[in-house]
Amino acid sequence: MAGTRVAAAAELVENQATRVVVDGVPIAVVKDSAGDIHAIGDTCTHGEISLSEGFIEGETLECWAHGSQFSLITGKPLNLPAYEPVPVFQVEVIDGDVYIDPTATKEIQ
């Protein structure tokens, strides 16, 4: 995967989203409590709100404005009011650095 370096993995705070913009694409990067790093679209599909300002619980990111929760694995909303998924991006960690390609989205299942 050819990607852009967005952070050192050690800089990411567990259970806290970090907003990055890669090639004009806003992305929320999350290190979950298991230490896995996820990257999903940073814009809530319900209200154009930055998801990186939301709350992490397990493998979900909750929008702070209206409470929609999105899976960090699939990008699918887990409750209303959002009903459209956000994109999920491929993440690669090389020598302790996190790389994301905003054109390489994971297939939602």
C-alpha atoms as a PDB file:
ATOM      1  CA  MET A   1       0.000   0.000   0.000  1.00  0.00           C
ATOM      2  CA  ALA A   2       1.279   3.425  -0.875  1.00  0.00           C
ATOM      3  CA  GLY A   3       0.156   5.803   1.809  1.00  0.00           C
ATOM      4  CA  THR A   4       0.935   9.029   3.601  1.00  0.00           C
ATOM      5  CA  ARG A   5       2.546   9.102   7.034  1.00  0.00           C
ATOM      6  CA  VAL A   6       0.031  10.616   9.461  1.00  0.00           C
ATOM      7  CA  ALA A   7       1.573   9.976  12.892  1.00  0.00           C
ATOM      8  CA  ALA A   8       3.863   7.843  14.961  1.00  0.00           C
ATOM      9  CA  ALA A   9       1.842   4.995  16.460  1.00  0.00           C
ATOM     10  CA  ALA A  10       3.242   5.872  19.887  1.00  0.00           C
ATOM     11  CA  GLU A  11       1.783   9.413  19.590  1.00  0.00           C
ATOM     12  CA  LEU A  12      -1.788   8.140  19.267  1.00  0.00           C
ATOM     13  CA  VAL A  13      -3.698   8.202  22.552  1.00  0.00           C
ATOM     14  CA  GLU A  14      -5.658   5.051  23.332  1.00  0.00           C
ATOM     15  CA  ASN A  15      -9.442   5.462  22.918  1.00  0.00           C
ATOM     16  CA  GLN A  16      -9.117   8.969  21.517  1.00  0.00           C
ATOM     17  CA  ALA A  17      -9.655   9.983  17.907  1.00  0.00           C
ATOM     18  CA  THR A  18      -7.123  12.145  16.098  1.00  0.00           C
ATOM     19  CA  ARG A  19      -8.176  14.167  13.047  1.00  0.00           C
ATOM     20  CA  VAL A  20      -5.837  14.156  10.055  1.00  0.00           C
ATOM     21  CA  VAL A  21      -6.340  15.389   6.513  1.00  0.00           C
ATOM     22  CA  VAL A  22      -4.687  13.383   3.740  1.00  0.00           C
ATOM     23  CA  ASP A  23      -4.959  14.701   0.182  1.00  0.00           C
ATOM     24  CA  GLY A  24      -7.961  16.788   1.237  1.00  0.00           C
ATOM     25  CA  VAL A  25      -9.761  13.829   2.873  1.00  0.00           C
ATOM     26  CA  PRO A  26     -10.596  14.296   6.586  1.00  0.00           C
ATOM     27  CA  ILE A  27      -9.911  11.082   8.513  1.00  0.00           C
ATOM     28  CA  ALA A  28     -10.392  10.086  12.162  1.00  0.00           C
ATOM     29  CA  VAL A  29      -7.525   7.876  13.339  1.00  0.00           C
ATOM     30  CA  VAL A  30      -8.206   5.781  16.445  1.00  0.00           C
ATOM     31  CA  LYS A  31      -6.051   3.484  18.553  1.00  0.00           C
ATOM     32  CA  ASP A  32      -8.515   1.235  20.380  1.00  0.00           C
ATOM     33  CA  SER A  33      -7.985  -0.335  23.811  1.00  0.00           C
ATOM     34  CA  ALA A  34      -6.490  -3.444  22.169  1.00  0.00           C
ATOM     35  CA  GLY A  35      -3.863  -1.245  20.471  1.00  0.00           C
ATOM     36  CA  ASP A  36      -5.338  -1.697  16.983  1.00  0.00           C
ATOM     37  CA  ILE A  37      -5.296   1.402  14.784  1.00  0.00           C
ATOM     38  CA  HIS A  38      -8.340   2.294  12.697  1.00  0.00           C
ATOM     39  CA  ALA A  39      -9.022   5.054  10.167  1.00  0.00           C
ATOM     40  CA  ILE A  40     -12.544   6.126   9.204  1.00  0.00           C
ATOM     41  CA  GLY A  41     -14.035   9.129   7.472  1.00  0.00           C
ATOM     42  CA  ASP A  42     -14.085  12.025   9.929  1.00  0.00           C
ATOM     43  CA  THR A  43     -17.443  13.444   8.864  1.00  0.00           C
ATOM     44  CA  CYS A  44     -20.678  12.125  10.387  1.00  0.00           C
ATOM     45  CA  THR A  45     -23.084  11.181   7.611  1.00  0.00           C
ATOM     46  CA  HIS A  46     -25.996  12.585   9.583  1.00  0.00           C
ATOM     47  CA  GLY A  47     -24.911  16.108  10.373  1.00  0.00           C
ATOM     48  CA  GLU A  48     -21.546  17.020   8.824  1.00  0.00           C
ATOM     49  CA  ILE A  49     -19.935  16.890  12.288  1.00  0.00           C
ATOM     50  CA  SER A  50     -16.288  15.951  12.913  1.00  0.00           C
ATOM     51  CA  LEU A  51     -16.295  12.431  14.347  1.00  0.00           C
ATOM     52  CA  SER A  52     -12.818  12.878  15.813  1.00  0.00           C
ATOM     53  CA  GLU A  53     -14.430  15.065  18.480  1.00  0.00           C
ATOM     54  CA  GLY A  54     -16.596  12.112  19.513  1.00  0.00           C
ATOM     55  CA  PHE A  55     -16.307   9.301  22.019  1.00  0.00           C
ATOM     56  CA  ILE A  56     -14.636   5.896  21.633  1.00  0.00           C
ATOM     57  CA  GLU A  57     -16.066   2.804  23.247  1.00  0.00           C
ATOM     58  CA  GLY A  58     -14.740  -0.584  22.220  1.00  0.00           C
ATOM     59  CA  GLU A  59     -14.830  -0.695  18.427  1.00  0.00           C
ATOM     60  CA  THR A  60     -17.229   2.241  17.998  1.00  0.00           C
ATOM     61  CA  LEU A  61     -16.898   5.985  17.532  1.00  0.00           C
ATOM     62  CA  GLU A  62     -19.870   8.048  18.686  1.00  0.00           C
ATOM     63  CA  CYS A  63     -20.705  11.424  17.168  1.00  0.00           C
ATOM     64  CA  TRP A  64     -20.826  13.963  19.981  1.00  0.00           C
ATOM     65  CA  ALA A  65     -23.656  15.984  18.430  1.00  0.00           C
ATOM     66  CA  HIS A  66     -26.493  13.508  17.908  1.00  0.00           C
ATOM     67  CA  GLY A  67     -25.209  10.191  19.305  1.00  0.00           C
ATOM     68  CA  SER A  68     -24.864   8.145  16.125  1.00  0.00           C
ATOM     69  CA  GLN A  69     -22.295   5.407  16.634  1.00  0.00           C
ATOM     70  CA  PHE A  70     -20.114   4.089  13.820  1.00  0.00           C
ATOM     71  CA  SER A  71     -18.202   0.814  13.691  1.00  0.00           C
ATOM     72  CA  LEU A  72     -14.456   1.380  13.468  1.00  0.00           C
ATOM     73  CA  ILE A  73     -14.265  -1.927  11.575  1.00  0.00           C
ATOM     74  CA  THR A  74     -16.961  -1.465   8.907  1.00  0.00           C
ATOM     75  CA  GLY A  75     -17.881   2.234   9.060  1.00  0.00           C
ATOM     76  CA  LYS A  76     -21.555   1.282   9.347  1.00  0.00           C
ATOM     77  CA  PRO A  77     -23.787   3.301  11.652  1.00  0.00           C
ATOM     78  CA  LEU A  78     -24.976   1.233  14.594  1.00  0.00           C
ATOM     79  CA  ASN A  79     -27.914   3.451  15.504  1.00  0.00           C
ATOM     80  CA  LEU A  80     -29.962   6.393  14.259  1.00  0.00           C
ATOM     81  CA  PRO A  81     -30.059   9.204  13.296  1.00  0.00           C
ATOM     82  CA  ALA A  82     -27.218   8.303  10.873  1.00  0.00           C
ATOM     83  CA  TYR A  83     -28.075   5.610   8.352  1.00  0.00           C
ATOM     84  CA  GLU A  84     -25.240   5.969   5.814  1.00  0.00           C
ATOM     85  CA  PRO A  85     -21.787   4.476   6.527  1.00  0.00           C
ATOM     86  CA  VAL A  86     -18.537   6.416   6.613  1.00  0.00           C
ATOM     87  CA  PRO A  87     -15.548   5.160   4.619  1.00  0.00           C
ATOM     88  CA  VAL A  88     -12.983   2.934   6.339  1.00  0.00           C
ATOM     89  CA  PHE A  89      -9.397   3.285   5.149  1.00  0.00           C
ATOM     90  CA  GLN A  90      -6.500   0.843   4.997  1.00  0.00           C
ATOM     91  CA  VAL A  91      -3.931   1.465   7.744  1.00  0.00           C
ATOM     92  CA  GLU A  92      -0.358   0.277   7.641  1.00  0.00           C
ATOM     93  CA  VAL A  93       2.209   0.630  10.442  1.00  0.00           C
ATOM     94  CA  ILE A  94       5.803   0.628   9.220  1.00  0.00           C
ATOM     95  CA  ASP A  95       8.695   1.063  11.654  1.00  0.00           C
ATOM     96  CA  GLY A  96       6.331   2.598  14.209  1.00  0.00           C
ATOM     97  CA  ASP A  97       4.789   5.107  11.796  1.00  0.00           C
ATOM     98  CA  VAL A  98       1.130   5.066  10.725  1.00  0.00           C
ATOM     99  CA  TYR A  99       0.402   5.344   6.994  1.00  0.00           C
ATOM    100  CA  ILE A 100      -3.029   5.837   5.412  1.00  0.00           C
ATOM    101  CA  ASP A 101      -4.031   5.900   1.763  1.00  0.00           C
ATOM    102  CA  PRO A 102      -7.263   7.903   1.385  1.00  0.00           C
ATOM    103  CA  THR A 103      -7.980   6.149  -1.916  1.00  0.00           C
ATOM    104  CA  ALA A 104      -7.744   2.647  -0.394  1.00  0.00           C
ATOM    105  CA  THR A 105     -11.003   2.008   1.376  1.00  0.00           C
ATOM    106  CA  LYS A 106     -11.959  -1.300   2.924  1.00  0.00           C
ATOM    107  CA  GLU A 107     -14.905  -3.224   1.555  1.00  0.00           C
ATOM    108  CA  ILE A 108     -17.927  -2.790   3.841  1.00  0.00           C
ATOM    109  CA  GLN A 109     -19.506  -6.128   4.644  1.00  0.00           C
END
